[in-house]
Amino acid sequence: MWCLELLLPLLLIIHDASCQWSIWLPRDISAMTNSCVVIPCSFMYPSGIRPIRGVHGIWYFGQPYPQLFPPVVFKSLTEVVHESYKGRTKLLGDLNQRNCTLLIGNIGAEHSGRYYFRADIGGANKYSYPDFAELKVLDQPSIDVPEEIVSDESLELTCYVPDNCPDMTPEIQWMYTDYLPDPAFSTEYLEESNTAVLSNTLVFTPRPMHNGQLLGCRVYYPNTTLVYERLISLDVKYSPRSVWVNVSSEVMESSSVTLHCEVDSNPPPRISWMFEDNELLWDTASNLSLSLDDVTPVNEGVYTCVGDNGYGVMNTSMYLAVKYPPREPVVNESLTVVEGASLALHCSTQGSPAPTLTWLKDGELVGTITAGELSVLEIVEVTPQEDGHYRCLAENEHGRASTSLNITVEYAPVLLEESKCTVVREGVQCVCIATGNPEPTIEFYLPDLNVTVNETDGRYNFYTHTDGHTSTAMIKLREKGERADNGGPAVNVHCSMHNIYGRESVLLELQQEKKYMMAVIVGTIGGVAVIAFIIAAVRYVGQNNKKENGNPRQDVVLENPALYYSAVKKDKQNLRKKVLKTELLGSKFNSILEETTGEDGDYQSVGSMAGLERQELNYAALEFMGRRPREGATGRGDDGSNYTEIKAK
Ligand SMILES: *[C@@H]1O[C@H](CO)[C@@H](O)[C@H](O)[C@H]1NC(C)=O
Ligand SMILES: *[C@@H]1O[C@H](CO)[C@@H](O)[C@H](O)[C@H]1NC(C)=O
Ligand SMILES: *[C@@H]1O[C@H](CO)[C@@H](O)[C@H](O)[C@H]1NC(C)=O
Ligand SMILES: *[C@@H]1O[C@H](CO)[C@@H](O)[C@H](O)[C@H]1NC(C)=O
Ligand SMILES: *[C@@H]1O[C@H](CO)[C@@H](O)[C@H](O)[C@H]1NC(C)=O
Ligand SMILES: *[C@@H]1O[C@H](CO)[C@@H](O)[C@H](O)[C@H]1NC(C)=O
Ligand SMILES: *[C@@H]1O[C@H](CO)[C@@H](O)[C@H](O)[C@H]1NC(C)=O
Ligand SMILES: *[C@@H]1O[C@H](CO)[C@@H](O)[C@H](O)[C@H]1NC(C)=O
Ligand SMILES: *[C@@H]1O[C@H](CO)[C@@H](O)[C@H](O)[C@H]1NC(C)=O
């Protein structure tokens, strides 16, 4: 025969007398402290046994076997129970009905544990059932929290409380729900394995702001003072919702800067700093600082902080600008150009903020001032005036830098207007002055005679001198020669000058009248036909050392009948003189061209007589004039006066 042991709840139906010792009670049951619990229980014993003096039973705590002396929770035969159960237990079931349901009241934590039932049918028919009900005594309700709470996804939180005390029915309330968005509550009563649980489910959609918020479940029994609370803190996962970085900023080159990034996310993100497309630094944290030392312009650019916590990615960028003074500009090499050419000078630099670029020629502004990293100075059709020292100056608020170059302009010879022929006593003196680069070579051509003069020979005194890009040549025509129709000397002198860029030949004009007379009249000899005098124009040039290597000055100044002029250059140690001397002595006209290097008392005294500083540019002209030009050309010098002029500057 079979004994039908029903493991399924509640109804225990005894089918057959052949059933064995068996019991049914809930494996687990719980209760709140200070409340009560009913442990439902049914048992069976073999049907062959007939109870002698009724059915008895004992509830033990911890162990089923009396030999181990477990605490007696309840005993049907006597009222003797263990101290801790005194007055707390009551058998609700009828043992004769095989109903061993037990009530334990006023439960304390010490009552947690296993409860065993032992049936006593009479005589030797005593049996400790090995099955037990395990009681859990709770001082808090439990809350079922999903493993993961994600922002913006609906969340269900359930609070449970056992409801196994028939006299006391719990109620559940959620706490701190005031600021939850649209919370919904629902109560449910669950019965399972003959034990009951009351639950209350809270439904709402959490937001990132609810992360860390406390929520509570409060259980209380009406008409009692019993209150149980359980608090939880919400751990709401959310993707980065803000990535804070510094505002775009500026730093000076060589300084240090620290960029901060803070990401608001849960859990903390993998936070990283990117520069352009390169990751510089990362960490798993809510904030990350990027320190840049000794910043250079290379560090300028977009910095992006990226936060990624698995729930989402977010980034924020900033621009770091690096300020620095202009770099030394890069300009073209010094160059030599031929006049008429066009050229573009490039000046490039870097600087932040963008520098202004200025071109200076010999210290003077040329072109336009531009802001930026490149300035092009265009020179269209170069003329000799463009020859010089060019400087490109880059400036910004942090500093300045410049680079220079020289432009040398080469050009065909140009005749200077001082060139002319002058009637002097017994002849004609012609001076030809031309500039050019390379310096021109000058020759005189006398077409009447079909003669080209480029050096002194027996018939002509020829003098040439070059100073910088200026060449001076002078010729003295000693012959009386033929007379022109007007009685003056027939002069037909061409000045021919050339360099590699050109050749030019010009007929020199014959000049007789004085251009000006600023004079101190030193005497008048009226009516005297011939008074010839020395007109001395002395230029005394004292140059200091610095000027010595600079561009040579054009020393030669020729006024009207320049009977005499000299150019004197002084060294510091050595007086070097280039003397061009023409003398008129009485009616005898001699022209002496000489270049001396030695001491020359005649001329040196002019300098010292004038009492002039050697270190300065000095000028003195001494001129005596009395002769009325015989040729009768227009002029003012017909009063026969003599004059002298002294200039100093
Ligand atoms: C056992 O007794 C309890 C209390 O009287 C009762 O509620 C329960 O229904 C009984 N169980 C059975 C199986 O009769
Ligand atoms: C609480 O007590 C009041 C009166 O004392 C009674 O009306 C009410 O039903 C009781 N509530 C419960 C749940 O026992
Ligand atoms: C970035 O912000 C942090 C914190 O506000 C500050 O200490 C730091 O100096 C800032 N850095 C820059 C470059 O502005
Ligand atoms: C930065 O993160 C660290 C941990 O990584 C933390 O201790 C610190 O408080 C955070 N600082 C700020 C300003 O959030
Ligand atoms: C930053 O985010 C934007 C879109 O939000 C994305 O296009 C860009 O690639 C991100 N930058 C980085 C460095 O992750
Ligand atoms: C100056 O340099 C720039 C760039 O290096 C070049 O393009 C330009 O032709 C140069 N100018 C001259 C006159 O050489
Ligand atoms: C330009 O010429 C001057 C004088 O001849 C010289 O001192 C200077 O070094 C030159 N500069 C350059 C850049 O060539
Ligand atoms: C000038 O002289 C040259 C030879 O020295 C001769 O060939 C030429 O024909 C002459 N010209 C004139 C115009 O006399
Ligand atoms: C003068 O010209 C002749 C012929 O052209 C030349 O041979 C001579 O070298 C020149 N003299 C000077 C000093 O230039």
mmCIF file of C-alpha atoms in Angstrom, residues 335-343 379-384 386 407-412 437-438 499-502:
data_model
loop_
_atom_site.group_PDB
_atom_site.id
_atom_site.type_symbol
_atom_site.label_atom_id
_atom_site.label_comp_id
_atom_site.label_asym_id
_atom_site.label_seq_id
_atom_site.Cartn_x
_atom_site.Cartn_y
_atom_site.Cartn_z
ATOM 1 C CA LEU A 335 69.788 90.744 -53.693
ATOM 2 C CA THR A 336 71.015 92.704 -56.585
ATOM 3 C CA VAL A 337 68.525 93.725 -59.221
ATOM 4 C CA VAL A 338 68.682 95.629 -62.429
ATOM 5 C CA GLU A 339 66.632 98.747 -62.655
ATOM 6 C CA GLY A 340 63.295 98.282 -64.297
ATOM 7 C CA ALA A 341 62.866 94.826 -62.893
ATOM 8 C CA SER A 342 59.986 94.112 -60.583
ATOM 9 C CA LEU A 343 60.351 92.160 -57.446
ATOM 10 C CA ILE A 379 58.435 96.883 -56.062
ATOM 11 C CA VAL A 380 57.422 97.471 -59.613
ATOM 12 C CA GLU A 381 60.054 98.752 -61.975
ATOM 13 C CA VAL A 382 62.888 99.211 -59.609
ATOM 14 C CA THR A 383 64.664 102.525 -59.758
ATOM 15 C CA PRO A 384 68.026 103.428 -58.250
ATOM 16 C CA GLU A 386 65.019 101.595 -54.254
ATOM 17 C CA ILE A 407 68.769 95.533 -52.218
ATOM 18 C CA THR A 408 71.386 96.665 -54.591
ATOM 19 C CA VAL A 409 70.036 98.231 -57.746
ATOM 20 C CA GLU A 410 72.193 98.146 -60.793
ATOM 21 C CA TYR A 411 71.454 100.685 -63.407
ATOM 22 C CA ALA A 412 72.730 102.305 -66.535
ATOM 23 C CA ASN A 437 75.859 100.706 -60.810
ATOM 24 C CA PRO A 438 78.315 99.323 -61.485
ATOM 25 C CA ASN A 499 78.628 100.367 -67.678
ATOM 26 C CA ILE A 500 77.318 96.938 -68.438
ATOM 27 C CA TYR A 501 73.768 98.239 -68.532
ATOM 28 C CA GLY A 502 74.177 101.019 -70.957
#
